[in-house]
Amino acid sequence: MTLLIPFLPLYVRELGVISDADVLRWSGIAFGATFLTAALAAPLWGALGDRFGRKPMLIRASLGMAVTMSLIGFAQTVWQLVALRLLVGLLGGYSSAATILVAAQAPKERTAWALGVLSSGMLAGAVAGPLLGGILPGAIGIRATFMLTGALIFCAFLATALLLHGDVKQGPRPLTRSASGQSSPSPAHSVVVLLITASMLMFATMAIEPIVAAYVTQINGPDRAIAWSGLVLALGATGSILSAPIVGRMADRVGHRRVVVGCLGTAAVCVLLQGHVANAAQLAATQLALGVCLGGLMPSVTASIRHITPPDRLGRTLGLGVSAQYVGLVLGPVTGGFVAAQTGFRSVFLVTALVLVLAAALNLAEARSRLPRANGRAVALGPRLRRSAR
């Protein structure tokens, strides 16, 4: 998905778009088209996964992406490019399907750790994609790069079809018990809070990334600004890659919601510090710390959703989670760019920190609202109820 970032504007120009403004406009449309259809299709594919199994969804996604990515290399007009990018989002979604499968089949006591390992792999691919995208077009050409990408995804299709075991059948999810001993279903508002958290998390991430290069130029001067910008973003991704399994394992032990609240609060502090750095080196250090905080957040959020969602609705619910993330992916850069243009770069970090604090407050309030109460006072929780409140 990230492979085409370095050369997409070049391909748009190759397809006949001439002016620089039109190249930028069509590049943005083509890149964002995939996220639009993916956000709309994710709940549908998740629901179909609940009905027909998770593995068929992975096979469908990998084959669909292999075909459409290869066809992009044959596009003759920019409209065809946009249409094929829309198809990539509609037919693809391998990473979201993999997340649903891992969340559904991992042991509950190790869900966040397993999702953290998966997240590290996806982040590593997201980092490697632009690096390869900067090398391959010069070596084999842009069109051949798309075809090679399709061939690699087809290898993933074969591996999924031949090596991945089928879905593990799960029995009906037992109802939780209230303090009075009566059974009670998991509250829907808990899922809503987690979906909002996922959207706010992606908003916070994407509000900052597009302005990094310009911010580095402002605080460090134009000398080596591009190199410093790349280093800052790479360190953030590296921190997330390293921390995701570790934070996930910790969340499985101490409670997912506690880790979500703690990481959101710590991330807000890191973002505030970024708005007051004096040079690029300090920005890089705070970005590394921010990456460590963010690395385990989505696995912990997803694990929390898994713990309070019946198995027969898990795919649909996590599909909504994917859609919520895409909403944040779209709104984050737009808001960050607007705020930076109106009030300056440092205001972007303040707004982002406030979003993270609000997300932490929502999760803290929701977790406290689920505690059983008697006579207006919280009842002491036993180990089982503590785990259910995660």
mmCIF file of C-alpha atoms in Angstrom:
data_model
loop_
_atom_site.group_PDB
_atom_site.id
_atom_site.type_symbol
_atom_site.label_atom_id
_atom_site.label_comp_id
_atom_site.label_asym_id
_atom_site.label_seq_id
_atom_site.Cartn_x
_atom_site.Cartn_y
_atom_site.Cartn_z
ATOM 1 C CA MET A 1 0.000 0.000 0.000
ATOM 2 C CA THR A 2 2.897 2.407 0.719
ATOM 3 C CA LEU A 3 5.144 1.279 -2.138
ATOM 4 C CA LEU A 4 3.752 3.816 -4.605
ATOM 5 C CA ILE A 5 4.133 6.893 -2.374
ATOM 6 C CA PRO A 6 7.504 8.040 -3.815
ATOM 7 C CA PHE A 7 6.583 7.689 -7.493
ATOM 8 C CA LEU A 8 2.803 8.170 -7.688
ATOM 9 C CA PRO A 9 3.108 11.805 -8.908
ATOM 10 C CA LEU A 10 5.550 10.652 -11.595
ATOM 11 C CA TYR A 11 3.079 8.018 -12.783
ATOM 12 C CA VAL A 12 0.256 10.567 -12.839
ATOM 13 C CA ARG A 13 2.392 12.799 -15.060
ATOM 14 C CA GLU A 14 3.213 9.814 -17.282
ATOM 15 C CA LEU A 15 -0.537 9.288 -17.768
ATOM 16 C CA GLY A 16 -0.881 12.700 -19.400
ATOM 17 C CA VAL A 17 -1.415 15.175 -16.544
ATOM 18 C CA ILE A 18 0.748 18.209 -17.310
ATOM 19 C CA SER A 19 0.519 21.047 -14.774
ATOM 20 C CA ASP A 20 2.137 20.672 -11.373
ATOM 21 C CA ALA A 21 -1.080 21.626 -9.581
ATOM 22 C CA ASP A 22 -3.063 18.973 -11.450
ATOM 23 C CA VAL A 23 -0.387 16.360 -10.766
ATOM 24 C CA LEU A 24 -0.611 17.028 -7.028
ATOM 25 C CA ARG A 25 -4.407 17.067 -7.131
ATOM 26 C CA TRP A 26 -4.725 13.783 -9.020
ATOM 27 C CA SER A 27 -2.017 12.134 -6.915
ATOM 28 C CA GLY A 28 -3.980 12.948 -3.776
ATOM 29 C CA ILE A 29 -7.219 11.688 -5.303
ATOM 30 C CA ALA A 30 -5.616 8.454 -6.502
ATOM 31 C CA PHE A 31 -3.912 7.797 -3.177
ATOM 32 C CA GLY A 32 -6.984 8.571 -1.064
ATOM 33 C CA ALA A 33 -9.389 6.633 -3.291
ATOM 34 C CA THR A 34 -8.270 3.331 -1.802
ATOM 35 C CA PHE A 35 -8.983 4.472 1.748
ATOM 36 C CA LEU A 36 -12.467 5.665 0.788
ATOM 37 C CA THR A 37 -13.654 2.338 -0.609
ATOM 38 C CA ALA A 38 -11.778 0.361 2.044
ATOM 39 C CA ALA A 39 -13.596 2.283 4.779
ATOM 40 C CA LEU A 40 -16.957 1.580 3.150
ATOM 41 C CA ALA A 41 -16.247 -2.092 2.441
ATOM 42 C CA ALA A 42 -14.572 -3.127 5.716
ATOM 43 C CA PRO A 43 -17.787 -3.741 7.721
ATOM 44 C CA LEU A 44 -19.261 -5.738 4.823
ATOM 45 C CA TRP A 45 -16.209 -7.987 4.499
ATOM 46 C CA GLY A 46 -16.104 -8.357 8.278
ATOM 47 C CA ALA A 47 -19.733 -9.477 8.366
ATOM 48 C CA LEU A 48 -19.108 -11.956 5.547
ATOM 49 C CA GLY A 49 -16.120 -13.244 7.504
ATOM 50 C CA ASP A 50 -18.387 -13.878 10.490
ATOM 51 C CA ARG A 51 -20.649 -15.934 8.242
ATOM 52 C CA PHE A 52 -18.261 -17.768 5.926
ATOM 53 C CA GLY A 53 -14.974 -17.738 7.862
ATOM 54 C CA ARG A 54 -11.899 -15.511 8.193
ATOM 55 C CA LYS A 55 -9.611 -17.470 5.862
ATOM 56 C CA PRO A 56 -11.857 -16.984 2.789
ATOM 57 C CA MET A 57 -11.688 -13.234 3.408
ATOM 58 C CA LEU A 58 -7.878 -13.337 3.429
ATOM 59 C CA ILE A 59 -7.870 -15.344 0.204
ATOM 60 C CA ARG A 60 -10.350 -12.919 -1.371
ATOM 61 C CA ALA A 61 -8.334 -9.870 -0.282
ATOM 62 C CA SER A 62 -4.937 -11.146 -1.428
ATOM 63 C CA LEU A 63 -6.219 -12.310 -4.820
ATOM 64 C CA GLY A 64 -8.161 -9.085 -5.370
ATOM 65 C CA MET A 65 -5.145 -6.935 -4.493
ATOM 66 C CA ALA A 66 -2.810 -9.030 -6.669
ATOM 67 C CA VAL A 67 -5.035 -8.568 -9.722
ATOM 68 C CA THR A 68 -5.828 -4.873 -9.236
ATOM 69 C CA MET A 69 -2.250 -3.836 -8.394
ATOM 70 C CA SER A 70 -1.029 -5.592 -11.544
ATOM 71 C CA LEU A 71 -3.728 -3.894 -13.634
ATOM 72 C CA ILE A 72 -2.596 -0.464 -12.398
ATOM 73 C CA GLY A 73 0.571 -1.049 -14.403
ATOM 74 C CA PHE A 74 -1.583 -1.168 -17.566
ATOM 75 C CA ALA A 75 -3.522 2.076 -16.895
ATOM 76 C CA GLN A 76 -3.632 4.471 -19.859
ATOM 77 C CA THR A 77 -5.419 7.452 -18.285
ATOM 78 C CA VAL A 78 -5.530 9.022 -14.849
ATOM 79 C CA TRP A 79 -9.223 8.091 -14.616
ATOM 80 C CA GLN A 80 -8.310 4.437 -15.034
ATOM 81 C CA LEU A 81 -5.700 4.839 -12.295
ATOM 82 C CA VAL A 82 -8.289 6.269 -9.889
ATOM 83 C CA ALA A 83 -10.813 3.558 -10.776
ATOM 84 C CA LEU A 84 -8.264 0.817 -10.137
ATOM 85 C CA ARG A 85 -7.224 2.424 -6.850
ATOM 86 C CA LEU A 86 -10.900 2.383 -5.849
ATOM 87 C CA LEU A 87 -10.977 -1.328 -6.697
ATOM 88 C CA VAL A 88 -7.885 -1.957 -4.566
ATOM 89 C CA GLY A 89 -9.751 -0.607 -1.550
ATOM 90 C CA LEU A 90 -12.965 -2.431 -2.415
ATOM 91 C CA LEU A 91 -11.448 -5.854 -3.094
ATOM 92 C CA GLY A 92 -8.412 -5.627 -0.816
ATOM 93 C CA GLY A 93 -8.130 -5.182 2.928
ATOM 94 C CA TYR A 94 -5.685 -7.992 3.668
ATOM 95 C CA SER A 95 -4.254 -6.335 6.786
ATOM 96 C CA SER A 96 -7.704 -5.722 8.288
ATOM 97 C CA ALA A 97 -8.769 -9.299 7.475
ATOM 98 C CA ALA A 98 -5.576 -10.587 9.098
ATOM 99 C CA THR A 99 -6.262 -8.471 12.182
ATOM 100 C CA ILE A 100 -9.764 -9.934 12.486
ATOM 101 C CA LEU A 101 -8.466 -13.488 12.087
ATOM 102 C CA VAL A 102 -5.726 -13.043 14.710
ATOM 103 C CA ALA A 103 -8.123 -11.323 17.119
ATOM 104 C CA ALA A 104 -10.663 -14.115 16.698
ATOM 105 C CA GLN A 105 -8.294 -17.074 16.992
ATOM 106 C CA ALA A 106 -5.611 -15.969 19.455
ATOM 107 C CA PRO A 107 -6.123 -17.101 23.064
ATOM 108 C CA LYS A 108 -7.938 -14.353 24.936
ATOM 109 C CA GLU A 109 -5.146 -14.027 27.485
ATOM 110 C CA ARG A 110 -2.642 -13.341 24.668
ATOM 111 C CA THR A 111 -4.766 -11.358 22.229
ATOM 112 C CA ALA A 112 -2.969 -8.015 22.552
ATOM 113 C CA TRP A 113 0.458 -9.668 22.289
ATOM 114 C CA ALA A 114 -0.533 -11.530 19.106
ATOM 115 C CA LEU A 115 -1.999 -8.371 17.604
ATOM 116 C CA GLY A 116 1.150 -6.496 18.608
ATOM 117 C CA VAL A 117 3.320 -8.968 16.698
ATOM 118 C CA LEU A 118 1.046 -8.596 13.666
ATOM 119 C CA SER A 119 1.165 -4.810 13.999
ATOM 120 C CA SER A 120 4.965 -4.864 14.064
ATOM 121 C CA GLY A 121 5.012 -6.817 10.817
ATOM 122 C CA MET A 122 2.595 -4.433 9.122
ATOM 123 C CA LEU A 123 4.555 -1.396 10.324
ATOM 124 C CA ALA A 124 7.787 -2.908 9.039
ATOM 125 C CA GLY A 125 6.144 -3.341 5.647
ATOM 126 C CA ALA A 126 4.889 0.243 5.732
ATOM 127 C CA VAL A 127 8.457 1.449 6.344
ATOM 128 C CA ALA A 128 10.014 -0.805 3.702
ATOM 129 C CA GLY A 129 7.407 0.087 1.063
ATOM 130 C CA PRO A 130 8.535 3.677 0.349
ATOM 131 C CA LEU A 131 12.186 2.590 0.432
ATOM 132 C CA LEU A 132 11.579 -0.004 -2.286
ATOM 133 C CA GLY A 133 9.311 2.433 -4.097
ATOM 134 C CA GLY A 134 12.222 4.824 -4.381
ATOM 135 C CA ILE A 135 14.497 2.151 -5.894
ATOM 136 C CA LEU A 136 12.437 -0.161 -8.115
ATOM 137 C CA PRO A 137 11.010 2.353 -10.649
ATOM 138 C CA GLY A 138 14.492 3.518 -11.563
ATOM 139 C CA ALA A 139 15.651 -0.066 -12.009
ATOM 140 C CA ILE A 140 12.713 -1.716 -13.813
ATOM 141 C CA GLY A 141 10.255 1.107 -14.580
ATOM 142 C CA ILE A 142 7.052 2.282 -12.915
ATOM 143 C CA ARG A 143 4.681 -0.056 -14.754
ATOM 144 C CA ALA A 144 6.867 -3.084 -14.098
ATOM 145 C CA THR A 145 6.975 -2.112 -10.418
ATOM 146 C CA PHE A 146 3.190 -2.433 -10.184
ATOM 147 C CA MET A 147 3.321 -5.806 -11.907
ATOM 148 C CA LEU A 148 6.072 -7.015 -9.582
ATOM 149 C CA THR A 149 4.001 -5.832 -6.615
ATOM 150 C CA GLY A 150 1.029 -7.797 -7.916
ATOM 151 C CA ALA A 151 3.220 -10.883 -8.274
ATOM 152 C CA LEU A 152 4.450 -10.552 -4.683
ATOM 153 C CA ILE A 153 0.881 -10.199 -3.411
ATOM 154 C CA PHE A 154 -0.043 -13.279 -5.453
ATOM 155 C CA CYS A 155 2.656 -15.156 -3.526
ATOM 156 C CA ALA A 156 0.892 -14.024 -0.344
ATOM 157 C CA PHE A 157 -2.343 -15.385 -1.831
ATOM 158 C CA LEU A 158 -0.731 -18.784 -2.431
ATOM 159 C CA ALA A 159 0.774 -18.860 1.054
ATOM 160 C CA THR A 160 -2.586 -17.971 2.595
ATOM 161 C CA ALA A 161 -4.479 -20.568 0.584
ATOM 162 C CA LEU A 162 -1.994 -23.402 1.107
ATOM 163 C CA LEU A 163 -0.376 -22.804 4.490
ATOM 164 C CA LEU A 164 -2.918 -21.028 6.679
ATOM 165 C CA HIS A 165 -5.082 -23.289 8.807
ATOM 166 C CA GLY A 166 -8.852 -22.903 8.733
ATOM 167 C CA ASP A 167 -10.866 -20.974 11.276
ATOM 168 C CA VAL A 168 -11.038 -22.238 14.822
ATOM 169 C CA LYS A 169 -14.661 -22.863 15.732
ATOM 170 C CA GLN A 170 -15.694 -21.082 18.894
ATOM 171 C CA GLY A 171 -18.642 -21.733 21.093
ATOM 172 C CA PRO A 172 -21.116 -19.065 22.079
ATOM 173 C CA ARG A 173 -19.676 -16.341 24.232
ATOM 174 C CA PRO A 174 -20.729 -16.597 27.870
ATOM 175 C CA LEU A 175 -22.570 -13.697 29.367
ATOM 176 C CA THR A 176 -20.763 -11.596 31.949
ATOM 177 C CA ARG A 177 -22.047 -11.469 35.488
ATOM 178 C CA SER A 178 -22.997 -8.352 37.330
ATOM 179 C CA ALA A 179 -22.302 -7.776 41.021
ATOM 180 C CA SER A 180 -25.745 -9.134 41.861
ATOM 181 C CA GLY A 181 -24.993 -12.374 40.036
ATOM 182 C CA GLN A 182 -27.375 -11.643 37.156
ATOM 183 C CA SER A 183 -26.146 -12.126 33.598
ATOM 184 C CA SER A 184 -25.733 -8.968 31.529
ATOM 185 C CA PRO A 185 -24.547 -8.420 27.976
ATOM 186 C CA SER A 186 -21.525 -6.278 27.211
ATOM 187 C CA PRO A 187 -22.644 -2.652 26.819
ATOM 188 C CA ALA A 188 -22.695 -1.364 23.259
ATOM 189 C CA HIS A 189 -21.382 2.023 24.357
ATOM 190 C CA SER A 190 -18.085 0.360 25.313
ATOM 191 C CA VAL A 191 -17.578 -0.653 21.697
ATOM 192 C CA VAL A 192 -18.560 2.831 20.522
ATOM 193 C CA VAL A 193 -15.953 4.397 22.818
ATOM 194 C CA LEU A 194 -13.286 2.047 21.471
ATOM 195 C CA LEU A 195 -14.241 2.820 17.864
ATOM 196 C CA ILE A 196 -14.013 6.538 18.609
ATOM 197 C CA THR A 197 -10.639 5.915 20.245
ATOM 198 C CA ALA A 198 -9.363 4.157 17.115
ATOM 199 C CA SER A 199 -10.448 7.103 14.973
ATOM 200 C CA MET A 200 -8.902 9.664 17.326
ATOM 201 C CA LEU A 201 -5.661 7.693 17.469
ATOM 202 C CA MET A 202 -5.258 7.687 13.686
ATOM 203 C CA PHE A 203 -6.281 11.355 13.614
ATOM 204 C CA ALA A 204 -3.492 12.204 16.048
ATOM 205 C CA THR A 205 -0.935 10.192 14.093
ATOM 206 C CA MET A 206 -1.774 11.673 10.700
ATOM 207 C CA ALA A 207 -2.238 15.260 11.888
ATOM 208 C CA ILE A 208 1.492 15.447 12.630
ATOM 209 C CA GLU A 209 3.194 13.406 9.911
ATOM 210 C CA PRO A 210 2.364 15.642 6.902
ATOM 211 C CA ILE A 211 3.853 18.751 8.556
ATOM 212 C CA VAL A 212 7.080 17.152 9.798
ATOM 213 C CA ALA A 213 9.201 18.285 6.843
ATOM 214 C CA ALA A 214 8.022 21.894 7.071
ATOM 215 C CA TYR A 215 8.372 21.908 10.870
ATOM 216 C CA VAL A 216 11.939 20.579 10.657
ATOM 217 C CA THR A 217 12.774 23.351 8.195
ATOM 218 C CA GLN A 218 11.391 25.947 10.596
ATOM 219 C CA ILE A 219 13.248 24.772 13.710
ATOM 220 C CA ASN A 220 16.444 23.476 12.092
ATOM 221 C CA GLY A 221 16.792 25.430 8.853
ATOM 222 C CA PRO A 222 16.673 24.103 5.293
ATOM 223 C CA ASP A 223 20.031 22.336 5.508
ATOM 224 C CA ARG A 224 19.418 18.549 5.385
ATOM 225 C CA ALA A 225 15.744 19.104 6.222
ATOM 226 C CA ILE A 226 14.615 16.185 4.058
ATOM 227 C CA ALA A 227 17.112 13.810 5.672
ATOM 228 C CA TRP A 228 16.078 14.879 9.161
ATOM 229 C CA SER A 229 12.395 14.525 8.258
ATOM 230 C CA GLY A 230 12.948 10.984 7.054
ATOM 231 C CA LEU A 231 14.880 10.148 10.212
ATOM 232 C CA VAL A 232 12.145 11.569 12.448
ATOM 233 C CA LEU A 233 9.419 9.522 10.761
ATOM 234 C CA ALA A 234 11.581 6.398 10.642
ATOM 235 C CA LEU A 235 12.336 6.624 14.369
ATOM 236 C CA GLY A 236 8.638 6.920 15.167
ATOM 237 C CA ALA A 237 7.875 3.807 13.133
ATOM 238 C CA THR A 238 10.828 1.972 14.689
ATOM 239 C CA GLY A 239 9.595 2.764 18.181
ATOM 240 C CA SER A 240 6.167 1.366 17.316
ATOM 241 C CA ILE A 241 7.617 -1.771 15.720
ATOM 242 C CA LEU A 242 9.692 -2.527 18.810
ATOM 243 C CA SER A 243 7.047 -1.669 21.396
ATOM 244 C CA ALA A 244 3.908 -3.239 19.907
ATOM 245 C CA PRO A 245 4.499 -6.845 21.103
ATOM 246 C CA ILE A 246 5.895 -5.690 24.459
ATOM 247 C CA VAL A 247 3.049 -3.302 25.221
ATOM 248 C CA GLY A 248 0.568 -5.895 23.971
ATOM 249 C CA ARG A 249 1.918 -8.507 26.373
ATOM 250 C CA MET A 250 1.755 -5.992 29.222
ATOM 251 C CA ALA A 251 -1.858 -5.174 28.304
ATOM 252 C CA ASP A 252 -2.778 -8.864 28.466
ATOM 253 C CA ARG A 253 -1.387 -8.974 32.010
ATOM 254 C CA VAL A 254 -2.549 -5.725 33.593
ATOM 255 C CA GLY A 255 -5.639 -4.922 31.525
ATOM 256 C CA HIS A 256 -6.105 -3.539 28.033
ATOM 257 C CA ARG A 257 -8.050 -0.461 29.061
ATOM 258 C CA ARG A 258 -5.415 0.536 31.623
ATOM 259 C CA VAL A 259 -2.711 0.365 28.974
ATOM 260 C CA VAL A 260 -4.856 2.319 26.508
ATOM 261 C CA VAL A 261 -5.419 5.131 29.009
ATOM 262 C CA GLY A 262 -1.774 5.177 30.104
ATOM 263 C CA CYS A 263 -0.358 5.157 26.575
ATOM 264 C CA LEU A 264 -2.767 7.854 25.398
ATOM 265 C CA GLY A 265 -1.802 10.112 28.294
ATOM 266 C CA THR A 266 1.924 9.545 27.790
ATOM 267 C CA ALA A 267 1.583 10.104 24.046
ATOM 268 C CA ALA A 268 -0.133 13.435 24.742
ATOM 269 C CA VAL A 269 2.876 14.524 26.816
ATOM 270 C CA CYS A 270 5.248 13.527 23.998
ATOM 271 C CA VAL A 271 3.225 15.510 21.469
ATOM 272 C CA LEU A 272 3.213 18.586 23.713
ATOM 273 C CA LEU A 273 6.997 18.332 24.008
ATOM 274 C CA GLN A 274 7.283 18.162 20.226
ATOM 275 C CA GLY A 275 5.644 21.551 19.995
ATOM 276 C CA HIS A 276 8.430 23.060 22.123
ATOM 277 C CA VAL A 277 11.581 21.422 20.745
ATOM 278 C CA ALA A 278 14.500 23.613 19.731
ATOM 279 C CA ASN A 279 16.035 21.482 16.992
ATOM 280 C CA ALA A 280 15.517 18.415 14.826
ATOM 281 C CA ALA A 281 17.467 16.117 17.148
ATOM 282 C CA GLN A 282 15.050 16.835 19.988
ATOM 283 C CA LEU A 283 12.121 16.290 17.633
ATOM 284 C CA ALA A 284 13.574 12.920 16.607
ATOM 285 C CA ALA A 285 13.959 11.874 20.252
ATOM 286 C CA THR A 286 10.381 12.813 21.125
ATOM 287 C CA GLN A 287 9.113 11.081 17.967
ATOM 288 C CA LEU A 288 10.856 7.870 19.035
ATOM 289 C CA ALA A 289 9.183 8.121 22.452
ATOM 290 C CA LEU A 290 5.846 8.837 20.777
ATOM 291 C CA GLY A 291 6.256 5.781 18.556
ATOM 292 C CA VAL A 292 6.851 3.613 21.619
ATOM 293 C CA CYS A 293 3.633 4.936 23.189
ATOM 294 C CA LEU A 294 1.559 4.481 20.043
ATOM 295 C CA GLY A 295 2.898 1.044 19.103
ATOM 296 C CA GLY A 296 0.741 -0.985 21.450
ATOM 297 C CA LEU A 297 -2.350 1.199 21.354
ATOM 298 C CA MET A 298 -4.222 -0.233 18.374
ATOM 299 C CA PRO A 299 -3.500 -3.858 19.401
ATOM 300 C CA SER A 300 -4.828 -3.048 22.876
ATOM 301 C CA VAL A 301 -7.909 -1.300 21.479
ATOM 302 C CA THR A 302 -8.596 -4.242 19.160
ATOM 303 C CA ALA A 303 -8.076 -6.726 21.998
ATOM 304 C CA SER A 304 -10.543 -4.764 24.142
ATOM 305 C CA ILE A 305 -13.130 -4.960 21.360
ATOM 306 C CA ARG A 306 -12.541 -8.701 21.039
ATOM 307 C CA HIS A 307 -13.090 -9.230 24.777
ATOM 308 C CA ILE A 308 -16.514 -7.556 24.812
ATOM 309 C CA THR A 309 -17.850 -8.655 21.408
ATOM 310 C CA PRO A 310 -19.627 -11.973 20.724
ATOM 311 C CA PRO A 311 -17.609 -14.164 18.304
ATOM 312 C CA ASP A 312 -20.380 -14.174 15.704
ATOM 313 C CA ARG A 313 -20.231 -10.367 15.497
ATOM 314 C CA LEU A 314 -16.487 -9.861 15.825
ATOM 315 C CA GLY A 315 -15.720 -9.441 12.124
ATOM 316 C CA ARG A 316 -18.475 -6.889 11.623
ATOM 317 C CA THR A 317 -17.409 -4.914 14.698
ATOM 318 C CA LEU A 318 -13.713 -4.913 13.831
ATOM 319 C CA GLY A 319 -14.683 -3.941 10.287
ATOM 320 C CA LEU A 320 -16.341 -0.871 11.765
ATOM 321 C CA GLY A 321 -13.087 -0.304 13.648
ATOM 322 C CA VAL A 322 -11.190 -0.268 10.354
ATOM 323 C CA SER A 323 -13.679 2.258 8.970
ATOM 324 C CA ALA A 324 -13.206 4.402 12.070
ATOM 325 C CA GLN A 325 -9.443 4.352 11.548
ATOM 326 C CA TYR A 326 -9.842 5.486 7.953
ATOM 327 C CA VAL A 327 -11.983 8.399 9.125
ATOM 328 C CA GLY A 328 -9.072 9.482 11.309
ATOM 329 C CA LEU A 329 -6.643 8.951 8.430
ATOM 330 C CA VAL A 330 -8.651 11.363 6.298
ATOM 331 C CA LEU A 331 -9.485 14.003 8.923
ATOM 332 C CA GLY A 332 -6.027 14.089 10.531
ATOM 333 C CA PRO A 333 -4.003 15.495 7.610
ATOM 334 C CA VAL A 334 -6.783 17.891 6.628
ATOM 335 C CA THR A 335 -7.078 19.297 10.145
ATOM 336 C CA GLY A 336 -3.323 19.399 10.706
ATOM 337 C CA GLY A 337 -2.730 21.296 7.477
ATOM 338 C CA PHE A 338 -5.554 23.744 8.165
ATOM 339 C CA VAL A 339 -4.445 24.473 11.744
ATOM 340 C CA ALA A 340 -0.813 24.876 10.660
ATOM 341 C CA ALA A 341 -1.813 27.324 7.935
ATOM 342 C CA GLN A 342 -4.047 29.366 10.240
ATOM 343 C CA THR A 343 -2.163 29.474 13.537
ATOM 344 C CA GLY A 344 1.268 27.891 13.030
ATOM 345 C CA PHE A 345 2.918 24.513 13.511
ATOM 346 C CA ARG A 346 2.969 24.505 17.292
ATOM 347 C CA SER A 347 -0.817 24.770 17.421
ATOM 348 C CA VAL A 348 -1.035 21.458 15.560
ATOM 349 C CA PHE A 349 0.791 19.713 18.397
ATOM 350 C CA LEU A 350 -1.481 21.355 20.970
ATOM 351 C CA VAL A 351 -4.635 20.251 19.129
ATOM 352 C CA THR A 352 -3.245 16.734 18.694
ATOM 353 C CA ALA A 353 -2.373 16.481 22.380
ATOM 354 C CA LEU A 354 -5.886 17.606 23.319
ATOM 355 C CA VAL A 355 -7.356 14.894 21.081
ATOM 356 C CA LEU A 356 -5.215 12.263 22.816
ATOM 357 C CA VAL A 357 -6.167 13.558 26.271
ATOM 358 C CA LEU A 358 -9.849 13.494 25.300
ATOM 359 C CA ALA A 359 -9.486 9.898 24.099
ATOM 360 C CA ALA A 360 -7.836 8.942 27.393
ATOM 361 C CA ALA A 361 -10.595 10.663 29.375
ATOM 362 C CA LEU A 362 -13.307 8.871 27.380
ATOM 363 C CA ASN A 363 -11.751 5.482 28.062
ATOM 364 C CA LEU A 364 -11.183 6.230 31.736
ATOM 365 C CA ALA A 365 -14.774 7.397 32.210
ATOM 366 C CA GLU A 366 -16.155 4.400 30.316
ATOM 367 C CA ALA A 367 -14.070 1.923 32.314
ATOM 368 C CA ARG A 368 -15.237 3.447 35.593
ATOM 369 C CA SER A 369 -18.865 3.384 34.459
ATOM 370 C CA ARG A 370 -18.647 -0.403 34.050
ATOM 371 C CA LEU A 371 -17.582 -0.996 37.645
ATOM 372 C CA PRO A 372 -20.401 -2.568 39.715
ATOM 373 C CA ARG A 373 -21.811 -0.260 42.372
ATOM 374 C CA ALA A 374 -23.821 -0.782 45.544
ATOM 375 C CA ASN A 375 -25.372 1.958 47.692
ATOM 376 C CA GLY A 376 -23.652 4.581 45.540
ATOM 377 C CA ARG A 377 -20.188 3.133 46.170
ATOM 378 C CA ALA A 378 -18.005 0.976 43.942
ATOM 379 C CA VAL A 379 -17.975 -2.701 44.882
ATOM 380 C CA ALA A 380 -14.560 -4.289 45.255
ATOM 381 C CA LEU A 381 -13.804 -6.325 42.164
ATOM 382 C CA GLY A 382 -12.649 -9.893 42.261
ATOM 383 C CA PRO A 383 -10.059 -11.098 39.725
ATOM 384 C CA ARG A 384 -12.710 -12.267 37.254
ATOM 385 C CA LEU A 385 -14.635 -9.007 37.295
ATOM 386 C CA ARG A 386 -11.423 -7.013 37.048
ATOM 387 C CA ARG A 387 -10.561 -8.857 33.872
ATOM 388 C CA SER A 388 -14.058 -8.299 32.449
ATOM 389 C CA ALA A 389 -13.705 -4.540 33.027
ATOM 390 C CA ARG A 390 -10.662 -4.366 30.833
#
